Amino acid sequence: MNRDGARKSVWQDQVKSFSVTHPQASAYDVIVIGGGITGVSTALALQKAGKRCLLVEAANIAFGTSGGTTAHLNDFFDTSFAQAIKDFGLEKAKLFAQAGKDAMKIIQNNVKAYGINCDFEEKNAQLFAVDDKQADELDEMVKAAAQVHYQMKYISSINFPITFKKAVEISGQAQFHPLKYIKALAEEYISLGGIIFEGCICTNHEEHKDSIWVETSKGKFTAKQLVYATHIPHGINKLHFTNAPYRSYVLACTLTNGAYPDMLGYDLYDPYHYYRTHAVNGVKLLIAGGEDHKTGHANDTGECFSNLENYIRSHFNVDKVMYSWSSQYYEPVDGFPYIGVLPGSNGNVFVATGFRGNGMMFGSLSSKIISDLILKGSSSYEELFSPARIKPVAGFTQFVREQTTVVTDFIKDKFFTERIESFAAVDPGNAKVVKYENENYAVYKEINGKTHILKSTCPHAKCEVRWNSAEISWDCPCHGSRFNVNGNLLTAPAVNGLQKINEDDV
Ligand SMILES: Cc1cc2nc3c(=O)[nH]c(=O)nc-3n(C[C@H](O)[C@H](O)[C@H](O)COP(=O)(O)OP(=O)(O)OC[C@H]3O[C@@H](n4cnc5c(N)ncnc54)[C@H](O)[C@@H]3O)c2cc1C
């Protein structure tokens, strides 16, 4: 399956694209936009419940972050229970803990009910503190976990070759092969009569009294309900100011000593490193990730891979790095995902975003929350994860900080390009945003000298894109839209590409 990056993830080799169906009708009960874990799980849940669904995907199933994930299935989240209690109170933190249990159950039930062969394995997880500061943080996490009745057990040794101060083990976690799982769900959905339309981008929707009109690159469709499972919705609304795009880096390698950890592992750095083992085509691989940064905020994304590899080599006996890739996720300003009714809509348009590094779980949970909202009119998570919620005052500083980063990117990026003087500064194999006669251009020169020139302004919210050398893409730091060197759209929320310029036109 293809992915929205130049580098292959470990999952892509094993799962080939499959023929999907083409819509015969133009009217449906529900249209789901986006074919990642969120969209496919939601479409299946609704189709199974008797709704006639159309799933519209801009590229192919699992083209987005679901094809570049690491697929830990952990029910403790990037937002710790300590943070959740502090910002949302004990009762809401308990519901947050329940969300993890429910998400895990959804995945387990799907694997069982559909007999999915996706290398699903239950695993324990270990969280380890490597210095005093992390040890204090871990103590706080364990105390808060007990308050929400979540079990973390102190241990005196860990299954990772890393010196640590304190560590805990958590049982009942899991891992799987994300593409095998998503493909199986998509096939099940099709077998129930669901329709998947690949290579079709949703560009807009209009809400009318009895239906929603959905405009796509392949024509207009109507539905009673619409679900944006696009990782971030298109257009510009509240969610583009309460979510910030981040990039994380992963490598999969063989080890010379065969000492592959048999658990999920995490340190407590910020950003943290995450570890697991997976056998691909009979070869065991250590899959390790980290080096996260805000999209567009690393000068050299290639260096992020070197830093990650150096760090992993300093602890593990790495033989060969077989795969390395990076992918994008969204950080919500208050730490909880946004799942439910799209703010500003009439109640029939739904959205799921802000998953941090836990979207396998929250994407799966979204299928339950959104289908409950559509089928029953309510969900026990409706208020907790409401996309329209206002952040509690306790975490307001963080809200302002994130918000400020997004807003200043709008302004600062106009000046970012001022520093770049002329096209001559772009060497073969490199890329830059350059200013030329008061216009900004994204210029990429291939090794053979062929130059690709695009207008560098992102069509979504008019920020200036920045070069991502690791994935050979132009990335927008404001909301995470991404484009290839020809200007074609790779990642939402934009729905159009960057304007292509012939060298002669400039
Ligand atoms: C490196 C990395 C590691 C991670 N590891 C983990 C992990 O171990 N465990 C975990 O739980 N989570 C993890 N996550 C997070 C998780 O992978 C994501 O949150 C999850 O995959 C998001 O799924 P999604 O279906 O919501 O979005 P996506 O998978 O991004 O799917 C969205 C789809 O929508 C399509 N689309 C977008 N716009 C349009 C449009 N206008 N019209 C039609 N289609 C459109 C895209 O092409 C795409 O296919 C990780 C994230 C990263 C970056």
Coordinates of C-alpha atoms and ligand atoms in Angstrom, one line a residue, residues 4 33-40 56-74 200-203 228-232 234 246-250 266 274 276 325-330 352-353 355-363 489-495, ligand 1:
D4 CA 2.1 9.8 2.3
I33 CA -14.2 10.7 4.6
G34 CA -10.7 9.1 5.1
G35 CA -9.6 5.5 4.9
G36 CA -7.2 5.2 8.0
I37 CA -8.0 3.2 11.1
T38 CA -10.6 5.7 12.2
G39 CA -12.6 5.9 8.9
V40 CA -12.5 2.1 8.2
V56 CA -14.2 8.3 0.4
E57 CA -10.4 8.2 0.4
A58 CA -8.2 10.7 -1.3
A59 CA -5.4 8.2 -2.1
N60 CA -5.6 4.6 -0.9
I61 CA -6.6 2.8 2.3
A62 CA -4.1 3.5 5.1
F63 CA -2.3 6.2 3.0
G64 CA -2.1 8.5 6.0
T65 CA -0.6 8.1 9.4
S66 CA -2.2 4.7 9.8
G67 CA 0.4 3.4 7.3
G68 CA 3.3 5.0 9.2
T69 CA 2.3 4.2 12.8
T70 CA 4.1 1.8 15.2
A71 CA 0.8 0.2 16.4
H72 CA 1.4 -0.2 20.1
L73 CA -2.0 -0.9 21.6
N74 CA -1.5 0.7 25.0
C200 CA -11.4 10.6 -4.5
I201 CA -10.9 13.7 -2.5
C202 CA -13.6 15.4 -0.6
T203 CA -13.4 19.2 -1.2
Y228 CA -14.5 13.4 8.8
A229 CA -12.0 10.7 9.6
T230 CA -9.2 12.6 7.8
H231 CA -6.9 12.9 10.9
I232 CA -7.7 16.6 10.8
H234 CA -10.4 20.3 5.9
Y246 CA 3.9 17.0 15.0
R247 CA 6.3 14.5 13.3
S248 CA 7.8 11.4 14.8
Y249 CA 10.6 9.2 13.5
V250 CA 10.9 5.4 13.5
Y266 CA 8.8 3.7 26.9
Y274 CA 9.1 4.0 22.2
R276 CA 8.5 -2.9 20.4
W325 CA 10.3 6.4 8.2
S326 CA 8.5 9.3 9.8
S327 CA 4.9 10.3 10.1
Q328 CA 2.6 13.0 11.4
Y329 CA 0.2 13.2 14.4
Y330 CA -1.8 15.9 16.0
A352 CA -12.2 12.6 15.2
T353 CA -8.8 14.2 15.7
F355 CA -5.1 11.6 19.0
R356 CA -1.4 12.4 20.0
G357 CA 0.5 9.1 19.6
N358 CA -2.5 7.0 20.6
G359 CA -4.6 7.0 17.4
M360 CA -4.7 3.2 17.0
M361 CA -6.7 3.3 20.2
F362 CA -8.6 6.5 19.8
G363 CA -9.3 5.9 16.1
L489 CA -1.4 17.0 -2.0
L490 CA -0.2 14.3 0.4
T491 CA -1.8 15.2 3.7
A492 CA -4.9 17.1 4.8
P493 CA -6.2 19.6 5.8
A494 CA -5.6 21.2 2.4
V495 CA -7.7 19.9 -0.4
Ligands
LIG1 C1 5.4 7.7 13.9 C2 4.1 7.5 14.6 C3 3.9 6.4 15.5 C4 2.7 6.2 16.1 N1 2.5 5.1 16.9 C5 1.3 4.8 17.5 C6 1.2 3.7 18.3 O1 2.1 2.9 18.5 N2 0.0 3.5 18.8 C7 -1.1 4.3 18.6 O2 -2.2 4.1 19.2 N3 -1.0 5.4 17.8 C8 0.2 5.7 17.2 N4 0.3 6.8 16.4 C9 -0.8 7.6 16.1 C10 -1.7 6.8 15.1 O3 -0.9 6.2 14.1 C11 -2.6 7.9 14.4 O4 -3.3 8.7 15.3 C12 -3.7 7.1 13.5 O5 -3.1 6.3 12.6 C13 -4.6 8.2 12.9 O6 -5.5 7.4 12.1 P1 -6.7 8.2 11.2 O7 -7.4 7.1 10.5 O8 -7.4 9.1 12.1 O9 -5.9 9.1 10.2 P2 -5.0 8.7 8.9 O10 -4.4 7.3 9.1 O11 -4.0 9.8 8.7 O12 -6.1 8.6 7.8 C14 -6.7 9.7 7.2 C15 -7.0 9.4 5.8 O13 -7.8 10.5 5.3 C16 -7.5 10.7 3.9 N5 -7.9 12.1 3.6 C17 -7.5 13.2 4.2 N6 -8.1 14.3 3.7 C18 -9.0 13.8 2.8 C19 -10.0 14.4 1.9 N7 -10.3 15.7 1.9 N8 -10.8 13.5 1.1 C20 -10.6 12.2 1.2 N9 -9.7 11.6 2.0 C21 -8.9 12.4 2.8 C22 -6.0 10.5 3.9 O14 -5.5 10.3 2.6 C23 -5.8 9.4 4.9 O15 -5.7 8.1 4.3 C24 1.6 7.0 15.8 C25 1.8 8.2 15.0 C26 3.0 8.4 14.4 C27 3.2 9.6 13.6

